[in-house]
Coordinates of C-alpha atoms in Angstrom, one line a residue:
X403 CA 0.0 0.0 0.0
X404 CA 1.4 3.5 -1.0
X405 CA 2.9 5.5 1.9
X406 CA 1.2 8.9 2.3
X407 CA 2.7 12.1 2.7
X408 CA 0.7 14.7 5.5
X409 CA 1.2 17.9 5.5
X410 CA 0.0 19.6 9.3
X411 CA 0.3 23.5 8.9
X412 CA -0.9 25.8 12.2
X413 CA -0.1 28.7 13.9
X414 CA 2.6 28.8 17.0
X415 CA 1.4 26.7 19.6
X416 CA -1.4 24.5 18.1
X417 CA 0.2 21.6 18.9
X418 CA 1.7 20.3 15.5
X419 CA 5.3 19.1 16.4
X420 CA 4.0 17.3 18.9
X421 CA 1.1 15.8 17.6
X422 CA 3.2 15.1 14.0
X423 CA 5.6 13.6 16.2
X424 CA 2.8 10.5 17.6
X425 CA 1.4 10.4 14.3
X426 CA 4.2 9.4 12.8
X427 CA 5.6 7.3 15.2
X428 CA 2.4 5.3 15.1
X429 CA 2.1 5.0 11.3
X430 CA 5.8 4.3 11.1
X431 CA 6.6 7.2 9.2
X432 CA 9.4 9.7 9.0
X433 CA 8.8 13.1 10.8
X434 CA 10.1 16.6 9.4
X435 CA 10.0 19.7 11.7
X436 CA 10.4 22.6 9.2
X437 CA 9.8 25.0 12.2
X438 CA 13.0 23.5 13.7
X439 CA 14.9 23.9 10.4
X440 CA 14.0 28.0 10.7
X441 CA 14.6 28.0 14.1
X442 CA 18.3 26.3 13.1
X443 CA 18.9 29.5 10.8
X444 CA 17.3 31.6 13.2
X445 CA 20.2 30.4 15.7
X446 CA 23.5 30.6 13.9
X447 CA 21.9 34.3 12.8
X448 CA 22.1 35.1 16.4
X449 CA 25.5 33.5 16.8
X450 CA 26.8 35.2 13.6
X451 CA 25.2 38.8 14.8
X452 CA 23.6 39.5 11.8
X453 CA 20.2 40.0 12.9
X454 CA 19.3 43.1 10.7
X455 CA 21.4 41.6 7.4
X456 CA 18.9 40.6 5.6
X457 CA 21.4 39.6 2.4
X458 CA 23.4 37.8 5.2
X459 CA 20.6 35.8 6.4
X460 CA 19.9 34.8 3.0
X461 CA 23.4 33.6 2.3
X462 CA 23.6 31.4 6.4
X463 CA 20.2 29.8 4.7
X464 CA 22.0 28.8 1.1
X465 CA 24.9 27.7 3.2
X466 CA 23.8 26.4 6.1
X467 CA 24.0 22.2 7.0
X468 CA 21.0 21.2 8.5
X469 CA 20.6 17.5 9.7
X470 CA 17.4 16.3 11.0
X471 CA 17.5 12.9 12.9
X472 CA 14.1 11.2 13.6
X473 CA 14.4 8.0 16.0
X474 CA 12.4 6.4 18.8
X475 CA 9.8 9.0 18.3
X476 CA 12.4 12.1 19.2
X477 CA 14.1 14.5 16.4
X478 CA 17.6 15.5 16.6
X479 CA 18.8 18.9 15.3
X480 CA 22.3 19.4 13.6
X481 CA 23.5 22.5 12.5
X482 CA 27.0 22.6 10.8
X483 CA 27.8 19.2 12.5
X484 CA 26.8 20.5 16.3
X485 CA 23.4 18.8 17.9
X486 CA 21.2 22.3 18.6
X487 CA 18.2 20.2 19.3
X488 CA 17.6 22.2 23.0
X489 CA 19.5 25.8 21.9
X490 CA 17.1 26.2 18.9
X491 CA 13.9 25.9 21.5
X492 CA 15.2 29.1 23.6
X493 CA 12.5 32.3 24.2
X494 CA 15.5 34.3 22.4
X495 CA 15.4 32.3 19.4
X496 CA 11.3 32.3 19.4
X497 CA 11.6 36.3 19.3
X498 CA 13.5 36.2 16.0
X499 CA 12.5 33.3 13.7
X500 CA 8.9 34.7 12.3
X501 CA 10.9 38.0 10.7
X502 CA 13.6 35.5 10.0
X503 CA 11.1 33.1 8.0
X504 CA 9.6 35.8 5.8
X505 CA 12.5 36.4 4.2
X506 CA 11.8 34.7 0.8
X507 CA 15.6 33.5 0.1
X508 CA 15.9 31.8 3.5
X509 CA 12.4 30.3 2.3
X510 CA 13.5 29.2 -1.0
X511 CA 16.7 27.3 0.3
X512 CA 14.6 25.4 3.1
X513 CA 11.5 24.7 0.3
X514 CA 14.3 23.2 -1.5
X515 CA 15.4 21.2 0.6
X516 CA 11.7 20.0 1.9
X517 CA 10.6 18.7 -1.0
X518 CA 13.6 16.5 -0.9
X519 CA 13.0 15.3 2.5
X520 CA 9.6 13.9 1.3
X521 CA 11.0 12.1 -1.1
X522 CA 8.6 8.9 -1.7
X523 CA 6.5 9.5 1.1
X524 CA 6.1 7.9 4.4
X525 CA 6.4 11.2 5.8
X526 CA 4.9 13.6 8.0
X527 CA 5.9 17.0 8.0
X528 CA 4.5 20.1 9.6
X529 CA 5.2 23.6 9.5
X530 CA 3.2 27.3 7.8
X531 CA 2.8 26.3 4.3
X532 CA 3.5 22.7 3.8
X533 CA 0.0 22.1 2.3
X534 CA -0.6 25.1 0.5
X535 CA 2.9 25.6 -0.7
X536 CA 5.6 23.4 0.0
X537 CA 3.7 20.2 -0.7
X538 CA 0.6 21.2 -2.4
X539 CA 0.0 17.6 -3.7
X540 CA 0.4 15.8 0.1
X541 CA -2.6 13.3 -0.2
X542 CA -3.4 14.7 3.8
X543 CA -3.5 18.0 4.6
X544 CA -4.2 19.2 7.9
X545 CA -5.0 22.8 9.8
X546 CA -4.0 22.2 13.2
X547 CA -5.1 25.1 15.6
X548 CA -6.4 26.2 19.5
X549 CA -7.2 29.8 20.9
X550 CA -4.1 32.4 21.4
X551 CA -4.8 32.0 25.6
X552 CA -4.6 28.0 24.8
X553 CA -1.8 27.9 22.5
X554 CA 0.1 30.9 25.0
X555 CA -0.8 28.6 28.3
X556 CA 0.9 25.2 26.8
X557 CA 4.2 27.4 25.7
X558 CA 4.3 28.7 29.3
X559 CA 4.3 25.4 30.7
X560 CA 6.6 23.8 28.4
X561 CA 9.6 26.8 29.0
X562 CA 8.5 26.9 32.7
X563 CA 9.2 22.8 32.7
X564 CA 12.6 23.5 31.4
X565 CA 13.7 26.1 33.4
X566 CA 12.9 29.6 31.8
X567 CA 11.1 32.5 33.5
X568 CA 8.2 33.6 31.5
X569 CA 5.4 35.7 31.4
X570 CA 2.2 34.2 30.1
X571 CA 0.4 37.7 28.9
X572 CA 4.0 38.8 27.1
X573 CA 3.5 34.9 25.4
X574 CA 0.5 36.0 24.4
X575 CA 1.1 39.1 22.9
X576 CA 4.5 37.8 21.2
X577 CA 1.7 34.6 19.5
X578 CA -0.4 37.3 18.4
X579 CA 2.7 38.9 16.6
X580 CA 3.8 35.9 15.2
X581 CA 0.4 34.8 13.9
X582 CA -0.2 38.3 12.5
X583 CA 3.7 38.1 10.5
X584 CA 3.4 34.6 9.8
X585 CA -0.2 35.3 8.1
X586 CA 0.6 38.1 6.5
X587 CA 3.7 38.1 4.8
X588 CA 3.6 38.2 1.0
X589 CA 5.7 34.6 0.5
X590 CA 3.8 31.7 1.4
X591 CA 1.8 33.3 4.0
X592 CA -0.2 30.9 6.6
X593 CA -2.9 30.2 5.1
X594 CA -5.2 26.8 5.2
X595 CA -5.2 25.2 2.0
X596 CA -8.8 24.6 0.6
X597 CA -8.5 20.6 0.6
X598 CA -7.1 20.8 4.5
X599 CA -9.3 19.3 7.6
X600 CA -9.5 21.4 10.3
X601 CA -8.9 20.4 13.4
X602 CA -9.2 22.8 16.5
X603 CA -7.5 21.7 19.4
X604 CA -8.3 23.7 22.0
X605 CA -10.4 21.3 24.0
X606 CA -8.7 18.2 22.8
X607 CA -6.3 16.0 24.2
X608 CA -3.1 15.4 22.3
X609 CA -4.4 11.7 21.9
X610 CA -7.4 12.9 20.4
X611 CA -5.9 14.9 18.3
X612 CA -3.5 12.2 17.1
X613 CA -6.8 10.0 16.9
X614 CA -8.4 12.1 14.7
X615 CA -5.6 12.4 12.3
X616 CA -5.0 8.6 12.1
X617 CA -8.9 8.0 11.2
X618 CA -8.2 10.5 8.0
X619 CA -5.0 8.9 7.4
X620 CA -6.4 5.2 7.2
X621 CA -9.7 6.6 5.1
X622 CA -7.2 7.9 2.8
X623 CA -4.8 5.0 2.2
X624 CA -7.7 3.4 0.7
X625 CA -8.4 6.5 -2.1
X626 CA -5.0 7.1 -3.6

């Protein structure tokens, strides 16, 4: 039977790593984070201090190594040989990587390299504009989303669980930035794609969630 390829797109905080992350564990699939593969750039922009060099940004993106590793259900990030996998997930690097993103030549080197990630299928990958733009022809294509204070409450808890002092209303003002950039800048803005289901999970469980997607995933095996 033909492996699928699911596309999950969402805003910041809907859930879609994680969730991606299960579903493809359970159908034996290969996850891609794109949004760690922006946060990667997003990182050696910081450590190169080029934050307002557009043209440099651009050229870290063409020349950047980025390595994702997906075993036992967990995704490993390498940039330029050196495991960021924790560094990439920092508030300071959250601040930057929407601005980062928009820039369409930083978005044409990672599209690039996404469509070669999907290769055959068997994949999952998630991100702003997998279904609409990166892989318009994924046979699943998924909205994942939850309310700002939802989405801003489950970041809180997942820096507060690993040490960082937050604020929950600044989260929620700094989603409500990123949603507004993310949606509308003029390169593949976020946007659901007209053949995506959408799921909103602000009253759902992860498992329910994941539940969800699998049911679509198993109706569609039998169409294509």
């Amino acid at each position: 039977m033909k492996k699928l390829i699911i596309a999950i797109d969402g805003p910041a905080g809907a859930g879609k790593s994680t969730v991606a992350q299960i579903l493809a564990h359970r159908l034996h699939y290969n996850y891609i984070d794109t949004g760690a593969m922006y946060r990667g750039i997003a990182w050696k922009t910081i450590k190169s201090d080029v934050l307002n060099d557009a043209l440099a940004i651009g050229n870290i993106a063409q020349d950047i190594n980025i390595r994702l590793y997906y075993v036992d259900g967990k995704t490993t990030v390498f940039v330029d040989g050196c495991d960021v996998t924790a560094e990439i997930r920092t508030p300071e690097v959250s601040r930057v990587v929407s601005e980062i993103a928009q820039i369409k030549s930083v978005r044409d080197a990672m599209l690039k390299l996404q469509r070669e990630m999907a290769g055959c299928g068997g994949v999952v990958m998630d991100g702003r504009d997998i279904g609409t733009h990166v892989l318009p022809n994924a046979d699943v294509k998924i909205f994942l989303t939850a309310s700002i204070k939802e989405r801003a409450e489950r970041r809180w808890r997942e820096l507060t669980e690993k040490g960082f002092k937050v604020n929950l209303e600044e989260l929620e003002q700094e989603i409500m930035a990123r949603d507004k950039n993310d949606s509308e800048r003029e390169f593949a803005p976020l946007i659901q794609a007209s053949d995506a289901v959408l799921i909103d999970t602000t009253t759902l469980s992860i498992q329910e969630a994941v539940a969800a997607i699998t049911k679509l995933c198993e109706e569609r095996k039998g169409l294509v």
